[in-house]
PDB file of C-alpha atoms in Angstrom:
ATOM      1  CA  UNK A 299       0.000   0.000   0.000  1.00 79.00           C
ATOM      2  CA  UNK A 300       1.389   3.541  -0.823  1.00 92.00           C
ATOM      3  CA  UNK A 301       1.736   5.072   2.301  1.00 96.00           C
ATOM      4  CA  UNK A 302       1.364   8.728   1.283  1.00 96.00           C
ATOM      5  CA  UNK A 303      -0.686   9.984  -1.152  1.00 95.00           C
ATOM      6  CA  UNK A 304      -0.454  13.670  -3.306  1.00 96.00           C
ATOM      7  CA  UNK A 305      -3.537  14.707  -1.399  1.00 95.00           C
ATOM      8  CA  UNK A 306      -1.623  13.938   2.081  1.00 96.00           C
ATOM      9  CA  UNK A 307       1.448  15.524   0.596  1.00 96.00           C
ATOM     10  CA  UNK A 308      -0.308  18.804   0.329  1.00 97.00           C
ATOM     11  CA  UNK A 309      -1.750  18.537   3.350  1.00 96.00           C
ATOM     12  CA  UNK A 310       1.690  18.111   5.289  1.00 97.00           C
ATOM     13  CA  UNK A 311       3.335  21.098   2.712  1.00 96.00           C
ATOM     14  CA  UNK A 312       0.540  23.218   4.632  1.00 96.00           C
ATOM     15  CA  UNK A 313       1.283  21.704   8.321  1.00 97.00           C
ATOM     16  CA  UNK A 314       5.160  22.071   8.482  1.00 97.00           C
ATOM     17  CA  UNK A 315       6.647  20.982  11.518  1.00 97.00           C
ATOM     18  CA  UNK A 316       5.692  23.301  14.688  1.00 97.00           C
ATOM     19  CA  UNK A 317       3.146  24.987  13.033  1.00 96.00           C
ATOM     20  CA  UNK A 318       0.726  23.414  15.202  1.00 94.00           C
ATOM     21  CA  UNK A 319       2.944  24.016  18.245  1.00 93.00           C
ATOM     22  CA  UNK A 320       0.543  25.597  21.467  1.00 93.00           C
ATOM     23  CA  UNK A 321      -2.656  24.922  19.752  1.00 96.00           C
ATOM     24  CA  UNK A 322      -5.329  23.007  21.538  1.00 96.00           C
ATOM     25  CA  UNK A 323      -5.545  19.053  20.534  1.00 96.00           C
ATOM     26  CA  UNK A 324      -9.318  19.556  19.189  1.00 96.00           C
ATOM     27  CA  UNK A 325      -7.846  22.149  16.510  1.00 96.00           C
ATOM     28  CA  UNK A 326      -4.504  19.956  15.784  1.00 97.00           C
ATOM     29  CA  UNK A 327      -6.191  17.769  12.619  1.00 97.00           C
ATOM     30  CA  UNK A 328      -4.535  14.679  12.209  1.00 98.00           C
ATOM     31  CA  UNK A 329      -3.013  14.301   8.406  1.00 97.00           C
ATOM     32  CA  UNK A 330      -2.677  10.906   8.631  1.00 98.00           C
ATOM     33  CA  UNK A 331      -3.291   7.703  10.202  1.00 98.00           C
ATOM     34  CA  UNK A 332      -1.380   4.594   9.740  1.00 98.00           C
ATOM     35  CA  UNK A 333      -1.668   1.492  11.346  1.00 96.00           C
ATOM     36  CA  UNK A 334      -0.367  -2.730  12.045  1.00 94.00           C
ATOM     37  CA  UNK A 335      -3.067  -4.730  10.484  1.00 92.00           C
ATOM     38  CA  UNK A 336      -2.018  -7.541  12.156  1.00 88.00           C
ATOM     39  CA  UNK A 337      -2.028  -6.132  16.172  1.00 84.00           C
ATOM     40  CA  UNK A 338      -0.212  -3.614  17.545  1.00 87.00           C
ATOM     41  CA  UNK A 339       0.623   0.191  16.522  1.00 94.00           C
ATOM     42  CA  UNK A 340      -0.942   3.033  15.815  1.00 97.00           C
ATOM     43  CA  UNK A 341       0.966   6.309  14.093  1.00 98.00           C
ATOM     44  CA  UNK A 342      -1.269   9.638  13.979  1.00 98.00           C
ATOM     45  CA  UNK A 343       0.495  11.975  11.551  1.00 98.00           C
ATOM     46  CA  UNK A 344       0.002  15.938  12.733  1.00 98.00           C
ATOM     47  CA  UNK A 345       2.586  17.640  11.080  1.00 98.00           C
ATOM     48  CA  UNK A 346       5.540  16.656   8.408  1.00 98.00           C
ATOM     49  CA  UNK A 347       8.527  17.974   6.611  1.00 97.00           C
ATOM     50  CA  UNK A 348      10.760  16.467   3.775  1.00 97.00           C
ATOM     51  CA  UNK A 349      14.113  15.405   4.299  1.00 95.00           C
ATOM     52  CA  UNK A 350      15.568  14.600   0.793  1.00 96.00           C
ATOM     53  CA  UNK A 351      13.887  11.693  -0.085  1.00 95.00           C
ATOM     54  CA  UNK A 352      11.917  10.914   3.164  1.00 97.00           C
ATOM     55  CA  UNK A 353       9.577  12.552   5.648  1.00 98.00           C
ATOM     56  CA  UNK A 354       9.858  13.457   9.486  1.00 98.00           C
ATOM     57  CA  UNK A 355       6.683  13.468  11.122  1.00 98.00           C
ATOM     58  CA  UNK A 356       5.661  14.594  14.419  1.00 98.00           C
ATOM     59  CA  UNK A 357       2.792  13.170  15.745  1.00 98.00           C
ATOM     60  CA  UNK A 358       0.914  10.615  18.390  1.00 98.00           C
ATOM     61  CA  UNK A 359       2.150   6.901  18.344  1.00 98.00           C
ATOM     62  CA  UNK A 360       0.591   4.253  19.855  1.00 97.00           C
ATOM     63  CA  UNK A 361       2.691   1.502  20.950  1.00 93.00           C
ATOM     64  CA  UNK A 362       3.199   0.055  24.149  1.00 90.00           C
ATOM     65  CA  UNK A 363       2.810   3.465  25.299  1.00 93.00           C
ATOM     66  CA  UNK A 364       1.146   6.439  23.961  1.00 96.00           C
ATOM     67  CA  UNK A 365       3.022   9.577  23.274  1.00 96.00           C
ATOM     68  CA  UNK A 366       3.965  12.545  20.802  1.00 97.00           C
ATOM     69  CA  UNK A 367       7.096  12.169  19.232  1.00 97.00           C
ATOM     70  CA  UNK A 368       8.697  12.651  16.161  1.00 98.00           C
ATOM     71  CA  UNK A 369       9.182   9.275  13.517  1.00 98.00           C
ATOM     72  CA  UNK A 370      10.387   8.521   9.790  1.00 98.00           C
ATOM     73  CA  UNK A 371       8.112   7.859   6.571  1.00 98.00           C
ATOM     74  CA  UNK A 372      11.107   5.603   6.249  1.00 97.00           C
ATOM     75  CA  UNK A 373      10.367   3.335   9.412  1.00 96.00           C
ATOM     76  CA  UNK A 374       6.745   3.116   8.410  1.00 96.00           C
ATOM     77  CA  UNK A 375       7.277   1.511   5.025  1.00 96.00           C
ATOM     78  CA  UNK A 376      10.347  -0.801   6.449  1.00 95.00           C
ATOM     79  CA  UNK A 377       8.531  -2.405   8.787  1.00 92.00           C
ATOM     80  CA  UNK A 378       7.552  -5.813   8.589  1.00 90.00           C
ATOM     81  CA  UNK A 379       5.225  -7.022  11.192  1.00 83.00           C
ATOM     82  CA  UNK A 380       5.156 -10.719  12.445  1.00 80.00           C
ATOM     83  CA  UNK A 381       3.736 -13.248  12.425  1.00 78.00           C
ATOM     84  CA  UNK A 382       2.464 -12.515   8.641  1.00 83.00           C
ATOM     85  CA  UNK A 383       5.407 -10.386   7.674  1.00 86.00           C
ATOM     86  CA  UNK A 384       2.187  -7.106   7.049  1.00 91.00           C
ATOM     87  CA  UNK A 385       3.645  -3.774   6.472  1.00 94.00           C
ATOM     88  CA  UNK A 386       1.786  -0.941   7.838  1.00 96.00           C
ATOM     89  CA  UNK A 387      -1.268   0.220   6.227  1.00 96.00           C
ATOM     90  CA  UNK A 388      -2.672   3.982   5.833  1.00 97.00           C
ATOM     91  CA  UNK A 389      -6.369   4.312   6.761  1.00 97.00           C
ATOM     92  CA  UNK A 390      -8.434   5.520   4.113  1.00 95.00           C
ATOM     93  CA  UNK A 391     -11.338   6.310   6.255  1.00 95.00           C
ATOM     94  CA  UNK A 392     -10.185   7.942   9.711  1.00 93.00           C
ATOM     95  CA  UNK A 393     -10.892  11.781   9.959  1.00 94.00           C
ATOM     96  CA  UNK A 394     -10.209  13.357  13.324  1.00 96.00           C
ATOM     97  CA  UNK A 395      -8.247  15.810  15.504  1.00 97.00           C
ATOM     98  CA  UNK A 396      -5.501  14.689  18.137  1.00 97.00           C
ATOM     99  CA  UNK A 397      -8.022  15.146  20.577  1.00 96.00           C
ATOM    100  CA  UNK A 398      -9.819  12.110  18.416  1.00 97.00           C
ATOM    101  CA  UNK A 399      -6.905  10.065  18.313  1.00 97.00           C
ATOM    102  CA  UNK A 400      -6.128  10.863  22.083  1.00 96.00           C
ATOM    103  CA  UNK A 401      -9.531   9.285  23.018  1.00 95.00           C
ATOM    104  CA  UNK A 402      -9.019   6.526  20.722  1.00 93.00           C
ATOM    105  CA  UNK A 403      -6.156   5.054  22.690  1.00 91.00           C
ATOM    106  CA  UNK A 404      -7.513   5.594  25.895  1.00 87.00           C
ATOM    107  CA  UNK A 405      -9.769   3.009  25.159  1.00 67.00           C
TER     108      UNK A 405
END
């Protein structure tokens, strides 16, 4: 699956990284949400900048803890999860704020 798309692209050219830096998590829109179809992991894209051929995002991942940090487009598509050998997937259908994807975990 192609984990970015040109309509996510523009999107992220228009959420640069700290540009959504002291707003409130029901105005920070999530860009992107990518996920492990077979268990574990959750990555909630709310900003993104290009680094020569790959992207640093900053945004809430859900792991075996959940926190906002900063990860690679690079990791995503490298990863190979077990026991299938599934790479991450991009949801086609989630729409939400980080407030959203904060409730979402807490679940």
């Amino acid at each position: 699956m192609k984990l970015l798309t040109k309509t996510i692209t523009a999107r992220l050219e228009r959420t640069p990284l700290y540009s959504t830096d002291g707003k409130p998590a029901s105005d920070r829109q999530v860009v992107a949400r990518f996920f492990n179809p077979s268990g574990l992991g959750t990555w909630y894209v709310l900003e993104g900048e290009k680094h020569g051929d790959d992207w640093l995002f900053f945004g809430l991942v859900s792991l075996f803890e959940t926190e906002l940090c900063y990860f690679r487009l690079s990791e995503l598509a490298e990863l190979k999860v077990p026991p299938f050998g599934l790479g991450i997937e991009r949801d086609l259908h989630w729409a939400g704020t980080l407030e959203d994807a904060e409730k979402e975990n807490q679940k």
